[in-house]
CSV table of C-alpha atoms in Angstrom, one decimal:
chain,number,residue,atom,x,y,z
A,188,MET,CA,-35.6,-14.0,0.2
A,189,THR,CA,-32.3,-13.8,-1.7
A,190,GLN,CA,-31.6,-16.1,-4.5
A,191,ASN,CA,-29.6,-16.4,-7.7
A,192,SER,CA,-30.9,-17.7,-11.0
A,193,GLN,CA,-29.5,-21.2,-10.4
A,194,GLU,CA,-31.1,-21.8,-7.0
A,195,THR,CA,-34.4,-21.2,-5.4
A,196,VAL,CA,-35.2,-20.9,-1.7
A,197,ILE,CA,-37.8,-23.5,-0.7
A,198,GLY,CA,-37.7,-23.2,3.0
A,199,ARG,CA,-35.9,-22.2,6.2
A,200,ILE,CA,-34.6,-24.4,9.1
A,201,THR,CA,-36.3,-22.9,12.2
A,202,SER,CA,-35.3,-25.2,15.2
A,203,VAL,CA,-34.2,-28.6,16.3
A,204,PHE,CA,-36.8,-31.4,16.8
A,205,GLY,CA,-36.1,-34.1,19.4
A,206,VAL,CA,-32.6,-35.3,20.5
A,207,LYS,CA,-31.5,-37.4,17.4
A,208,GLY,CA,-30.6,-34.5,15.1
A,209,TRP,CA,-33.9,-33.9,13.5
A,210,LEU,CA,-34.7,-30.3,12.3
A,211,LYS,CA,-38.0,-28.4,12.0
A,212,VAL,CA,-38.3,-26.7,8.6
A,213,TYR,CA,-40.6,-23.9,7.5
A,214,SER,CA,-41.5,-24.8,4.0
A,215,PHE,CA,-42.2,-22.3,1.2
A,216,THR,CA,-43.6,-24.9,-1.1
A,217,ASP,CA,-47.3,-25.5,-1.8
A,218,PRO,CA,-48.3,-27.9,-0.5
A,219,ILE,CA,-45.9,-27.6,2.5
A,220,ASP,CA,-44.7,-31.2,2.3
A,221,GLY,CA,-43.6,-30.6,-1.3
A,222,ILE,CA,-40.2,-29.7,0.2
A,223,LEU,CA,-39.7,-33.4,0.9
A,224,GLY,CA,-39.6,-34.1,-2.9
A,225,TYR,CA,-36.2,-32.5,-3.1
A,226,THR,CA,-33.3,-34.4,-1.7
A,227,ASN,CA,-30.2,-32.4,-2.7
A,228,TRP,CA,-30.3,-29.2,-0.6
A,229,VAL,CA,-27.9,-26.4,-0.2
A,230,LEU,CA,-28.1,-24.7,3.2
A,231,ASP,CA,-27.2,-21.0,3.2
A,232,LEU,CA,-26.2,-20.0,6.7
A,233,ASP,CA,-24.8,-16.5,7.1
A,234,GLY,CA,-23.4,-16.6,3.6
A,235,LYS,CA,-21.8,-20.0,4.0
A,236,ARG,CA,-23.1,-22.6,1.6
A,237,ILE,CA,-23.4,-26.2,3.0
A,238,PRO,CA,-24.4,-29.1,0.8
A,239,ALA,CA,-27.0,-31.3,2.5
A,240,LYS,CA,-28.8,-34.5,1.7
A,241,LEU,CA,-32.3,-35.1,2.9
A,242,GLU,CA,-32.5,-38.6,4.4
A,243,GLU,CA,-36.1,-38.6,5.6
A,244,GLY,CA,-38.9,-36.2,6.6
A,245,ARG,CA,-42.5,-36.0,7.4
A,246,ARG,CA,-45.3,-33.6,8.3
A,247,GLN,CA,-45.5,-33.0,12.1
A,248,GLY,CA,-48.6,-31.0,12.8
A,249,LYS,CA,-48.4,-27.8,10.8
A,250,ALA,CA,-44.6,-28.1,10.4
A,251,ILE,CA,-42.2,-30.3,8.5
A,252,VAL,CA,-39.4,-32.2,10.3
A,253,VAL,CA,-36.4,-33.7,8.5
A,254,ARG,CA,-33.3,-35.7,9.1
A,255,LEU,CA,-30.3,-34.7,7.1
A,256,LYS,CA,-27.4,-37.1,6.3
A,257,GLY,CA,-24.6,-36.9,8.9
A,258,ILE,CA,-26.6,-34.9,11.5
A,259,ASN,CA,-27.1,-37.3,14.4
A,260,ASP,CA,-27.6,-35.2,17.6
A,261,ARG,CA,-29.4,-32.2,18.8
A,262,ASP,CA,-26.2,-30.0,19.4
A,263,GLN,CA,-25.0,-30.7,15.8
A,264,ALA,CA,-28.5,-30.0,14.4
A,265,ARG,CA,-28.7,-26.7,16.3
A,266,THR,CA,-25.8,-25.2,14.3
A,267,TYR,CA,-28.1,-25.3,11.2
A,268,CYS,CA,-31.0,-23.3,12.7
A,269,GLY,CA,-31.7,-20.2,10.6
A,270,ALA,CA,-30.3,-21.6,7.4
A,271,GLU,CA,-32.2,-21.1,4.1
A,272,VAL,CA,-32.9,-24.3,2.2
A,273,ARG,CA,-32.1,-23.9,-1.5
A,274,VAL,CA,-32.4,-26.3,-4.4
A,275,PRO,CA,-31.2,-26.0,-8.0
A,276,THR,CA,-33.8,-24.2,-10.1
A,277,SER,CA,-33.5,-26.9,-12.7
A,278,GLU,CA,-35.1,-29.4,-10.2
A,279,LEU,CA,-38.3,-27.4,-10.0
A,280,PRO,CA,-41.2,-29.0,-12.0
A,281,GLU,CA,-42.3,-27.3,-15.2
A,282,LEU,CA,-45.6,-25.3,-14.7
A,283,PRO,CA,-48.5,-25.3,-17.0
A,284,GLU,CA,-48.9,-22.5,-19.5
A,285,GLY,CA,-49.8,-19.3,-17.8
A,286,GLU,CA,-48.6,-20.3,-14.3
A,287,PHE,CA,-45.5,-18.8,-12.7
A,288,TYR,CA,-43.3,-19.3,-9.7
A,289,TRP,CA,-43.1,-16.3,-7.5
A,290,ARG,CA,-39.4,-16.0,-8.2
A,291,GLN,CA,-40.3,-15.4,-11.9
A,292,LEU,CA,-42.6,-12.5,-11.1
A,293,GLN,CA,-40.2,-10.8,-8.7
A,294,GLY,CA,-38.4,-8.0,-10.5
A,295,LEU,CA,-40.9,-7.6,-13.4
A,296,ASP,CA,-41.9,-4.0,-14.3
A,297,VAL,CA,-45.6,-3.4,-13.9
A,298,PHE,CA,-47.5,-1.3,-16.4
A,299,THR,CA,-51.2,-0.3,-16.7
A,300,VAL,CA,-53.1,-1.3,-19.8
A,301,GLU,CA,-52.6,2.3,-20.9
A,302,GLY,CA,-48.8,1.9,-20.6
A,303,GLU,CA,-48.1,3.8,-17.4
A,304,CYS,CA,-45.3,2.3,-15.3
A,305,LEU,CA,-46.4,1.6,-11.8
A,306,GLY,CA,-43.1,0.2,-10.6
A,307,ARG,CA,-41.4,-3.2,-10.1
A,308,VAL,CA,-42.6,-6.3,-8.3
A,309,ASP,CA,-40.5,-6.5,-5.1
A,310,HIS,CA,-42.2,-9.6,-3.6
A,311,LEU,CA,-45.5,-11.3,-3.1
A,312,ILE,CA,-47.7,-11.8,-0.1
A,313,GLU,CA,-49.9,-14.9,0.4
A,314,THR,CA,-53.3,-13.7,1.8
A,315,GLY,CA,-55.4,-16.8,1.7
A,316,SER,CA,-57.9,-15.6,-0.9
A,317,ASN,CA,-55.3,-14.6,-3.5
A,318,ASP,CA,-51.7,-13.6,-3.7
A,319,VAL,CA,-50.8,-9.9,-3.7
A,320,LEU,CA,-48.0,-8.3,-5.7
A,321,VAL,CA,-46.0,-5.7,-3.7
A,322,VAL,CA,-44.9,-3.2,-6.3
A,323,HIS,CA,-42.2,-0.6,-5.4
A,324,ALA,CA,-41.7,2.6,-7.3
A,325,THR,CA,-38.8,2.9,-9.7
A,326,ALA,CA,-37.1,5.8,-11.4
A,327,GLY,CA,-39.4,5.3,-14.4
A,328,SER,CA,-42.7,4.9,-12.5
A,329,ILE,CA,-45.5,7.6,-12.5
A,330,ASP,CA,-45.0,8.3,-8.8
A,331,GLN,CA,-43.1,7.0,-5.8
A,332,ARG,CA,-46.0,5.1,-4.2
A,333,GLU,CA,-45.8,1.4,-3.1
A,334,ARG,CA,-48.8,-0.5,-4.5
A,335,LEU,CA,-50.5,-3.7,-3.4
A,336,ILE,CA,-52.0,-5.3,-6.5
A,337,PRO,CA,-54.0,-8.6,-6.3
A,338,TYR,CA,-52.4,-11.3,-8.4
A,339,LEU,CA,-55.6,-12.3,-10.3
A,340,PRO,CA,-54.7,-13.5,-13.8
A,341,GLU,CA,-57.1,-12.4,-16.5
A,342,GLN,CA,-59.0,-10.2,-14.1
A,343,VAL,CA,-56.2,-7.8,-12.9
A,344,VAL,CA,-53.0,-9.2,-14.4
A,345,ARG,CA,-53.7,-9.2,-18.1
A,346,GLU,CA,-50.2,-10.3,-19.3
A,347,VAL,CA,-46.9,-11.6,-18.0
A,348,ASN,CA,-44.1,-11.4,-20.4
A,349,LEU,CA,-40.9,-12.9,-18.9
A,350,ALA,CA,-38.9,-12.3,-22.1
A,351,GLU,CA,-39.6,-8.6,-21.9
A,352,HIS,CA,-39.4,-8.6,-18.1
A,353,LYS,CA,-42.8,-6.9,-17.7
A,354,MET,CA,-46.4,-7.4,-16.5
A,355,ILE,CA,-49.5,-5.6,-17.7
A,356,ALA,CA,-52.2,-4.9,-15.0
A,357,ASP,CA,-55.7,-3.6,-15.3
A,358,TRP,CA,-55.1,-1.3,-12.3
A,359,ASP,CA,-56.1,2.3,-11.6
A,360,PRO,CA,-52.9,4.2,-10.8
A,361,GLU,CA,-54.8,6.3,-8.2
A,362,PHE,CA,-55.6,3.2,-6.2
C-alpha cells in the first residue's frame, strides 16, 4: 500500500457492479462503510492520478458499491478497476489520545524495553483478535529476522513516539 504524507489509501476498486456504471470497492476503513464518508477521491491507476467525486454508495452484502460522478456505464466503469482509492490525509478524523492509524505506525523503529533494536514496522496484519505488526530487520537491528509482534497497547506495545519515529515493545528478541 503506497502512499505519501498528503494522501491515505482507503480502498481499492475491484470490479464493476451492474450495467449503470457502479463499481465494487474493497474498503480499508473500519467499519467498511466508513469509506462512504469521503466524497473527494483520488484514484491511482498504474501511476495515473484521477480526481473522482463520490455521488452515492451503499453496503452490498460484504462489499461496498459506489457510483462516481460522470461514470454512467459498465464499459466506462471497467477502466477504473484496480485503482487505489485515496483521500487527503487532512480529511481523516482526529483519533483519541493513544490511538493511531496504521499509516502512522508503518516505518517506526521498534525497540525492546532494554533498548535493543528489533527492526522497522513494514506493515500490519488484521487477524481478528488483534492487529499484528510485521517488523523487518534493518541495518541497526540485532539480527536479520522478520518478527510478528501483536499490537497490544500497554501489554506488548509500551510506547509509540511519533516525534522520535520509534516504538517500545515488551518483546523477547528470541521469539
